Amino acid sequence: MNAAELCTDLQTRFGPGVLGVNLEAIDPWIELAPEALLPVCQFLRDEPSLQFNLLNCITGVDFCHTDPKKAAKSSWQPHLEVVYHLSSLARRHRLVLKLTRPRWKDGIVGQLPAVPSVTGIWKTALWHEREVYDLVGVWFDGHPDLRRILCPEDWVGHPLRKDYEMPLEYHGIRGR
C-alpha cells in the first residue's frame, strides 16, 4: 500500500478524525484530531497489511510566532504540534502523524494542553512522551509515569517553548 492509498483508507475509516494530509512532504503526514489518535495508531500497528510496529520518535514543535507560510490563513494562531514518526519494518514504509494543540489549555497560561498517551500501543512512548512533556510542555493523558526526564523535578517551565525565559539562577548557580 502506498502513501496515497494509506491516506485514503484512513480518511474512509476514520472520517472527521483525519483533519489533513500532505503526500508531498519527505515523509507523508496526516493531521489527526486528538480523539482519533488512539484508534488510528492501534489500526496502523495491528493491521496486517500495514504493521507500523515502530514508533521512531515523538516531537513537540512550538509555533509561537506567526509562520510566514501560514500567515495568509486568517485562522492561524500560535499553537503546538505533537509529531509521531512511525515505521513499518516488515512493509518498509514510514508515516508521520500530527496533532495540533493550543499553546495553553483553555487559553489559561500555565495550563498544559493534553493529548492521549500512546504508551499502551508502543512502549517506547514511555520515554518519548516524558521528553516532550519536560521540554515542550504537553500533557499526555494516561501516561503511567509522566514526569521530567532531562530537567530537574523542580525546574520551572519548558525549555523548548519559544517564549521560555532561562532563569538567571538555579539553586545558587548563576545561569548567565
PDB file of C-alpha atoms in Angstrom:
ATOM      1  CA  MET A   1       0.000   0.000   0.000  1.00  0.00           C
ATOM      2  CA  ASN A   2       1.494   3.358  -0.991  1.00  0.00           C
ATOM      3  CA  ALA A   3       1.092   6.627   0.939  1.00  0.00           C
ATOM      4  CA  ALA A   4      -1.846   7.879  -1.137  1.00  0.00           C
ATOM      5  CA  GLU A   5      -3.742   4.610  -0.682  1.00  0.00           C
ATOM      6  CA  LEU A   6      -2.997   4.602   3.040  1.00  0.00           C
ATOM      7  CA  CYS A   7      -4.232   8.180   3.472  1.00  0.00           C
ATOM      8  CA  THR A   8      -7.400   7.446   1.507  1.00  0.00           C
ATOM      9  CA  ASP A   9      -8.014   4.336   3.608  1.00  0.00           C
ATOM     10  CA  LEU A  10      -7.541   6.267   6.865  1.00  0.00           C
ATOM     11  CA  GLN A  11      -9.866   9.042   5.685  1.00  0.00           C
ATOM     12  CA  THR A  12     -12.514   6.439   4.835  1.00  0.00           C
ATOM     13  CA  ARG A  13     -12.144   4.550   8.121  1.00  0.00           C
ATOM     14  CA  PHE A  14     -11.757   7.489  10.491  1.00  0.00           C
ATOM     15  CA  GLY A  15     -13.634  10.236   8.621  1.00  0.00           C
ATOM     16  CA  PRO A  16     -13.620  13.542  10.509  1.00  0.00           C
ATOM     17  CA  GLY A  17     -10.773  12.301  12.721  1.00  0.00           C
ATOM     18  CA  VAL A  18      -8.416  12.886   9.769  1.00  0.00           C
ATOM     19  CA  LEU A  19      -8.019  16.671   9.516  1.00  0.00           C
ATOM     20  CA  GLY A  20      -5.397  16.954   6.790  1.00  0.00           C
ATOM     21  CA  VAL A  21      -2.937  15.099   4.596  1.00  0.00           C
ATOM     22  CA  ASN A  22       0.331  16.057   2.906  1.00  0.00           C
ATOM     23  CA  LEU A  23       1.688  13.489   0.471  1.00  0.00           C
ATOM     24  CA  GLU A  24       4.336  15.851  -0.946  1.00  0.00           C
ATOM     25  CA  ALA A  25       6.417  16.000   2.234  1.00  0.00           C
ATOM     26  CA  ILE A  26       9.640  13.977   2.532  1.00  0.00           C
ATOM     27  CA  ASP A  27       7.723  11.727   4.916  1.00  0.00           C
ATOM     28  CA  PRO A  28       4.000  11.858   4.117  1.00  0.00           C
ATOM     29  CA  TRP A  29       1.994  13.143   7.068  1.00  0.00           C
ATOM     30  CA  ILE A  30      -1.549  13.028   8.325  1.00  0.00           C
ATOM     31  CA  GLU A  31      -3.029  15.521  10.769  1.00  0.00           C
ATOM     32  CA  LEU A  32      -5.433  13.951  13.250  1.00  0.00           C
ATOM     33  CA  ALA A  33      -7.976  15.158  15.757  1.00  0.00           C
ATOM     34  CA  PRO A  34      -6.813  14.216  19.275  1.00  0.00           C
ATOM     35  CA  GLU A  35      -9.737  11.832  19.773  1.00  0.00           C
ATOM     36  CA  ALA A  36      -8.701   9.900  16.639  1.00  0.00           C
ATOM     37  CA  LEU A  37      -5.089   9.365  17.733  1.00  0.00           C
ATOM     38  CA  LEU A  38      -5.507   6.120  19.679  1.00  0.00           C
ATOM     39  CA  PRO A  39      -7.830   4.307  17.242  1.00  0.00           C
ATOM     40  CA  VAL A  40      -5.672   5.336  14.258  1.00  0.00           C
ATOM     41  CA  CYS A  41      -2.437   4.254  15.989  1.00  0.00           C
ATOM     42  CA  GLN A  42      -3.972   0.943  17.053  1.00  0.00           C
ATOM     43  CA  PHE A  43      -5.123   0.327  13.475  1.00  0.00           C
ATOM     44  CA  LEU A  44      -1.722   1.270  11.993  1.00  0.00           C
ATOM     45  CA  ARG A  45       0.071  -1.127  14.331  1.00  0.00           C
ATOM     46  CA  ASP A  46      -2.372  -4.053  14.160  1.00  0.00           C
ATOM     47  CA  GLU A  47      -3.487  -4.039  10.506  1.00  0.00           C
ATOM     48  CA  PRO A  48      -1.555  -6.924   8.843  1.00  0.00           C
ATOM     49  CA  SER A  49      -1.116  -5.001   5.595  1.00  0.00           C
ATOM     50  CA  LEU A  50       0.499  -2.053   7.444  1.00  0.00           C
ATOM     51  CA  GLN A  51       2.342  -3.276  10.563  1.00  0.00           C
ATOM     52  CA  PHE A  52       3.566   0.101  11.847  1.00  0.00           C
ATOM     53  CA  ASN A  53       5.353  -1.622  14.707  1.00  0.00           C
ATOM     54  CA  LEU A  54       7.984   1.042  15.400  1.00  0.00           C
ATOM     55  CA  LEU A  55       7.453   4.444  16.970  1.00  0.00           C
ATOM     56  CA  ASN A  56      10.704   6.173  15.990  1.00  0.00           C
ATOM     57  CA  CYS A  57      10.123   9.343  17.973  1.00  0.00           C
ATOM     58  CA  ILE A  58       7.615  11.866  19.225  1.00  0.00           C
ATOM     59  CA  THR A  59       8.455  15.520  18.772  1.00  0.00           C
ATOM     60  CA  GLY A  60       6.869  18.667  20.131  1.00  0.00           C
ATOM     61  CA  VAL A  61       7.057  21.799  17.973  1.00  0.00           C
ATOM     62  CA  ASP A  62       6.191  25.281  19.238  1.00  0.00           C
ATOM     63  CA  PHE A  63       4.710  27.614  16.641  1.00  0.00           C
ATOM     64  CA  CYS A  64       4.749  30.614  18.974  1.00  0.00           C
ATOM     65  CA  HIS A  65       5.065  33.310  16.328  1.00  0.00           C
ATOM     66  CA  THR A  66       3.293  33.717  13.042  1.00  0.00           C
ATOM     67  CA  ASP A  67       4.586  31.292  10.447  1.00  0.00           C
ATOM     68  CA  PRO A  68       5.052  33.310   7.214  1.00  0.00           C
ATOM     69  CA  LYS A  69       3.911  30.319   5.142  1.00  0.00           C
ATOM     70  CA  LYS A  70       0.661  30.134   7.082  1.00  0.00           C
ATOM     71  CA  ALA A  71       0.156  33.865   7.694  1.00  0.00           C
ATOM     72  CA  ALA A  72      -2.317  34.083   4.815  1.00  0.00           C
ATOM     73  CA  LYS A  73      -4.674  31.778   6.701  1.00  0.00           C
ATOM     74  CA  SER A  74      -6.862  34.038   8.807  1.00  0.00           C
ATOM     75  CA  SER A  75      -7.461  31.210  11.285  1.00  0.00           C
ATOM     76  CA  TRP A  76      -3.753  30.723  12.099  1.00  0.00           C
ATOM     77  CA  GLN A  77      -2.990  31.001  15.810  1.00  0.00           C
ATOM     78  CA  PRO A  78       0.127  30.220  17.835  1.00  0.00           C
ATOM     79  CA  HIS A  79      -0.004  26.513  18.674  1.00  0.00           C
ATOM     80  CA  LEU A  80       1.935  23.362  19.484  1.00  0.00           C
ATOM     81  CA  GLU A  81       2.239  20.336  17.249  1.00  0.00           C
ATOM     82  CA  VAL A  82       2.885  16.837  18.540  1.00  0.00           C
ATOM     83  CA  VAL A  83       4.515  14.809  15.757  1.00  0.00           C
ATOM     84  CA  TYR A  84       4.751  10.998  15.702  1.00  0.00           C
ATOM     85  CA  HIS A  85       7.226   9.311  13.322  1.00  0.00           C
ATOM     86  CA  LEU A  86       6.195   5.723  12.584  1.00  0.00           C
ATOM     87  CA  SER A  87       7.855   2.940  10.618  1.00  0.00           C
ATOM     88  CA  SER A  88       6.831  -0.475   9.417  1.00  0.00           C
ATOM     89  CA  LEU A  89       9.931  -2.631   9.383  1.00  0.00           C
ATOM     90  CA  ALA A  90       8.123  -5.529   7.721  1.00  0.00           C
ATOM     91  CA  ARG A  91       6.478  -3.424   4.994  1.00  0.00           C
ATOM     92  CA  ARG A  92       9.276  -0.859   4.668  1.00  0.00           C
ATOM     93  CA  HIS A  93       7.211   2.277   4.820  1.00  0.00           C
ATOM     94  CA  ARG A  94       7.037   5.355   7.020  1.00  0.00           C
ATOM     95  CA  LEU A  95       4.341   7.750   8.097  1.00  0.00           C
ATOM     96  CA  VAL A  96       4.116  10.876  10.220  1.00  0.00           C
ATOM     97  CA  LEU A  97       1.090  11.727  12.343  1.00  0.00           C
ATOM     98  CA  LYS A  98       0.494  15.256  13.634  1.00  0.00           C
ATOM     99  CA  LEU A  99      -1.783  16.712  16.267  1.00  0.00           C
ATOM    100  CA  THR A 100      -2.252  20.456  16.672  1.00  0.00           C
ATOM    101  CA  ARG A 101      -2.993  21.770  20.152  1.00  0.00           C
ATOM    102  CA  PRO A 102      -3.371  25.278  21.570  1.00  0.00           C
ATOM    103  CA  ARG A 103      -0.302  26.522  23.425  1.00  0.00           C
ATOM    104  CA  TRP A 104      -2.300  26.603  26.661  1.00  0.00           C
ATOM    105  CA  LYS A 105      -5.321  24.539  27.686  1.00  0.00           C
ATOM    106  CA  ASP A 106      -8.490  26.668  27.648  1.00  0.00           C
ATOM    107  CA  GLY A 107      -6.311  29.733  26.927  1.00  0.00           C
ATOM    108  CA  ILE A 108      -5.064  29.808  30.534  1.00  0.00           C
ATOM    109  CA  VAL A 109      -1.314  30.428  30.670  1.00  0.00           C
ATOM    110  CA  GLY A 110       0.343  27.626  32.615  1.00  0.00           C
ATOM    111  CA  GLN A 111      -2.368  25.038  31.880  1.00  0.00           C
ATOM    112  CA  LEU A 112      -0.686  22.476  29.633  1.00  0.00           C
ATOM    113  CA  PRO A 113      -2.500  21.180  26.545  1.00  0.00           C
ATOM    114  CA  ALA A 114      -3.206  17.448  26.611  1.00  0.00           C
ATOM    115  CA  VAL A 115      -3.131  14.599  24.116  1.00  0.00           C
ATOM    116  CA  PRO A 116      -3.786  10.887  24.691  1.00  0.00           C
ATOM    117  CA  SER A 117      -0.789   8.746  25.591  1.00  0.00           C
ATOM    118  CA  VAL A 118       0.199   6.039  23.106  1.00  0.00           C
ATOM    119  CA  THR A 119       2.173   4.069  25.722  1.00  0.00           C
ATOM    120  CA  GLY A 120      -0.385   1.258  25.511  1.00  0.00           C
ATOM    121  CA  ILE A 121       0.373   0.861  21.797  1.00  0.00           C
ATOM    122  CA  TRP A 122       4.145   1.420  21.659  1.00  0.00           C
ATOM    123  CA  LYS A 123       6.194   1.016  24.846  1.00  0.00           C
ATOM    124  CA  THR A 124       8.890   3.360  23.520  1.00  0.00           C
ATOM    125  CA  ALA A 125       6.386   6.178  24.029  1.00  0.00           C
ATOM    126  CA  LEU A 126       7.103   5.913  27.764  1.00  0.00           C
ATOM    127  CA  TRP A 127      10.340   7.821  27.160  1.00  0.00           C
ATOM    128  CA  HIS A 128       9.347   9.956  24.169  1.00  0.00           C
ATOM    129  CA  GLU A 129       6.269  11.383  25.882  1.00  0.00           C
ATOM    130  CA  ARG A 130       8.250  12.243  29.012  1.00  0.00           C
ATOM    131  CA  GLU A 131      10.729  14.176  26.878  1.00  0.00           C
ATOM    132  CA  VAL A 132       8.008  16.155  25.076  1.00  0.00           C
ATOM    133  CA  TYR A 133       6.308  16.869  28.405  1.00  0.00           C
ATOM    134  CA  ASP A 134       9.568  18.017  30.001  1.00  0.00           C
ATOM    135  CA  LEU A 135      10.886  20.197  27.196  1.00  0.00           C
ATOM    136  CA  VAL A 136       7.773  21.428  25.349  1.00  0.00           C
ATOM    137  CA  GLY A 137       5.034  21.196  27.956  1.00  0.00           C
ATOM    138  CA  VAL A 138       2.437  18.818  26.523  1.00  0.00           C
ATOM    139  CA  TRP A 139       0.496  16.656  28.980  1.00  0.00           C
ATOM    140  CA  PHE A 140      -0.071  13.030  27.923  1.00  0.00           C
ATOM    141  CA  ASP A 141      -3.335  11.711  29.387  1.00  0.00           C
ATOM    142  CA  GLY A 142      -2.971   8.125  30.568  1.00  0.00           C
ATOM    143  CA  HIS A 143       0.837   8.066  30.735  1.00  0.00           C
ATOM    144  CA  PRO A 144       1.779   5.817  33.693  1.00  0.00           C
ATOM    145  CA  ASP A 145       4.807   7.869  34.844  1.00  0.00           C
ATOM    146  CA  LEU A 146       4.694  11.368  33.348  1.00  0.00           C
ATOM    147  CA  ARG A 147       7.468  13.349  34.994  1.00  0.00           C
ATOM    148  CA  ARG A 148      10.526  15.249  33.885  1.00  0.00           C
ATOM    149  CA  ILE A 149      13.248  13.239  32.182  1.00  0.00           C
ATOM    150  CA  LEU A 150      16.025  15.775  31.415  1.00  0.00           C
ATOM    151  CA  CYS A 151      15.371  18.778  33.660  1.00  0.00           C
ATOM    152  CA  PRO A 152      15.368  18.537  37.463  1.00  0.00           C
ATOM    153  CA  GLU A 153      11.935  17.881  39.021  1.00  0.00           C
ATOM    154  CA  ASP A 154      11.761  21.404  40.491  1.00  0.00           C
ATOM    155  CA  TRP A 155      12.603  23.132  37.192  1.00  0.00           C
ATOM    156  CA  VAL A 156      10.144  25.861  36.226  1.00  0.00           C
ATOM    157  CA  GLY A 157       8.880  25.988  32.654  1.00  0.00           C
ATOM    158  CA  HIS A 158       9.573  24.047  29.490  1.00  0.00           C
ATOM    159  CA  PRO A 159      12.888  24.999  27.812  1.00  0.00           C
ATOM    160  CA  LEU A 160      11.964  24.319  24.166  1.00  0.00           C
ATOM    161  CA  ARG A 161       8.987  26.664  24.189  1.00  0.00           C
ATOM    162  CA  LYS A 162       9.911  29.716  22.185  1.00  0.00           C
ATOM    163  CA  ASP A 163       8.724  32.104  24.891  1.00  0.00           C
ATOM    164  CA  TYR A 164      10.745  30.327  27.605  1.00  0.00           C
ATOM    165  CA  GLU A 165      12.974  32.582  29.676  1.00  0.00           C
ATOM    166  CA  MET A 166      16.071  30.957  31.133  1.00  0.00           C
ATOM    167  CA  PRO A 167      16.306  31.602  34.879  1.00  0.00           C
ATOM    168  CA  LEU A 168      19.146  33.844  35.986  1.00  0.00           C
ATOM    169  CA  GLU A 169      19.952  31.464  38.815  1.00  0.00           C
ATOM    170  CA  TYR A 170      19.158  27.889  39.812  1.00  0.00           C
ATOM    171  CA  HIS A 171      19.915  26.759  43.389  1.00  0.00           C
ATOM    172  CA  GLY A 172      22.630  29.379  43.763  1.00  0.00           C
ATOM    173  CA  ILE A 173      24.233  28.681  40.382  1.00  0.00           C
ATOM    174  CA  ARG A 174      24.237  31.648  38.009  1.00  0.00           C
ATOM    175  CA  GLY A 175      22.963  30.797  34.556  1.00  0.00           C
ATOM    176  CA  ARG A 176      24.064  33.814  32.590  1.00  0.00           C
TER     177      ARG A 176
END
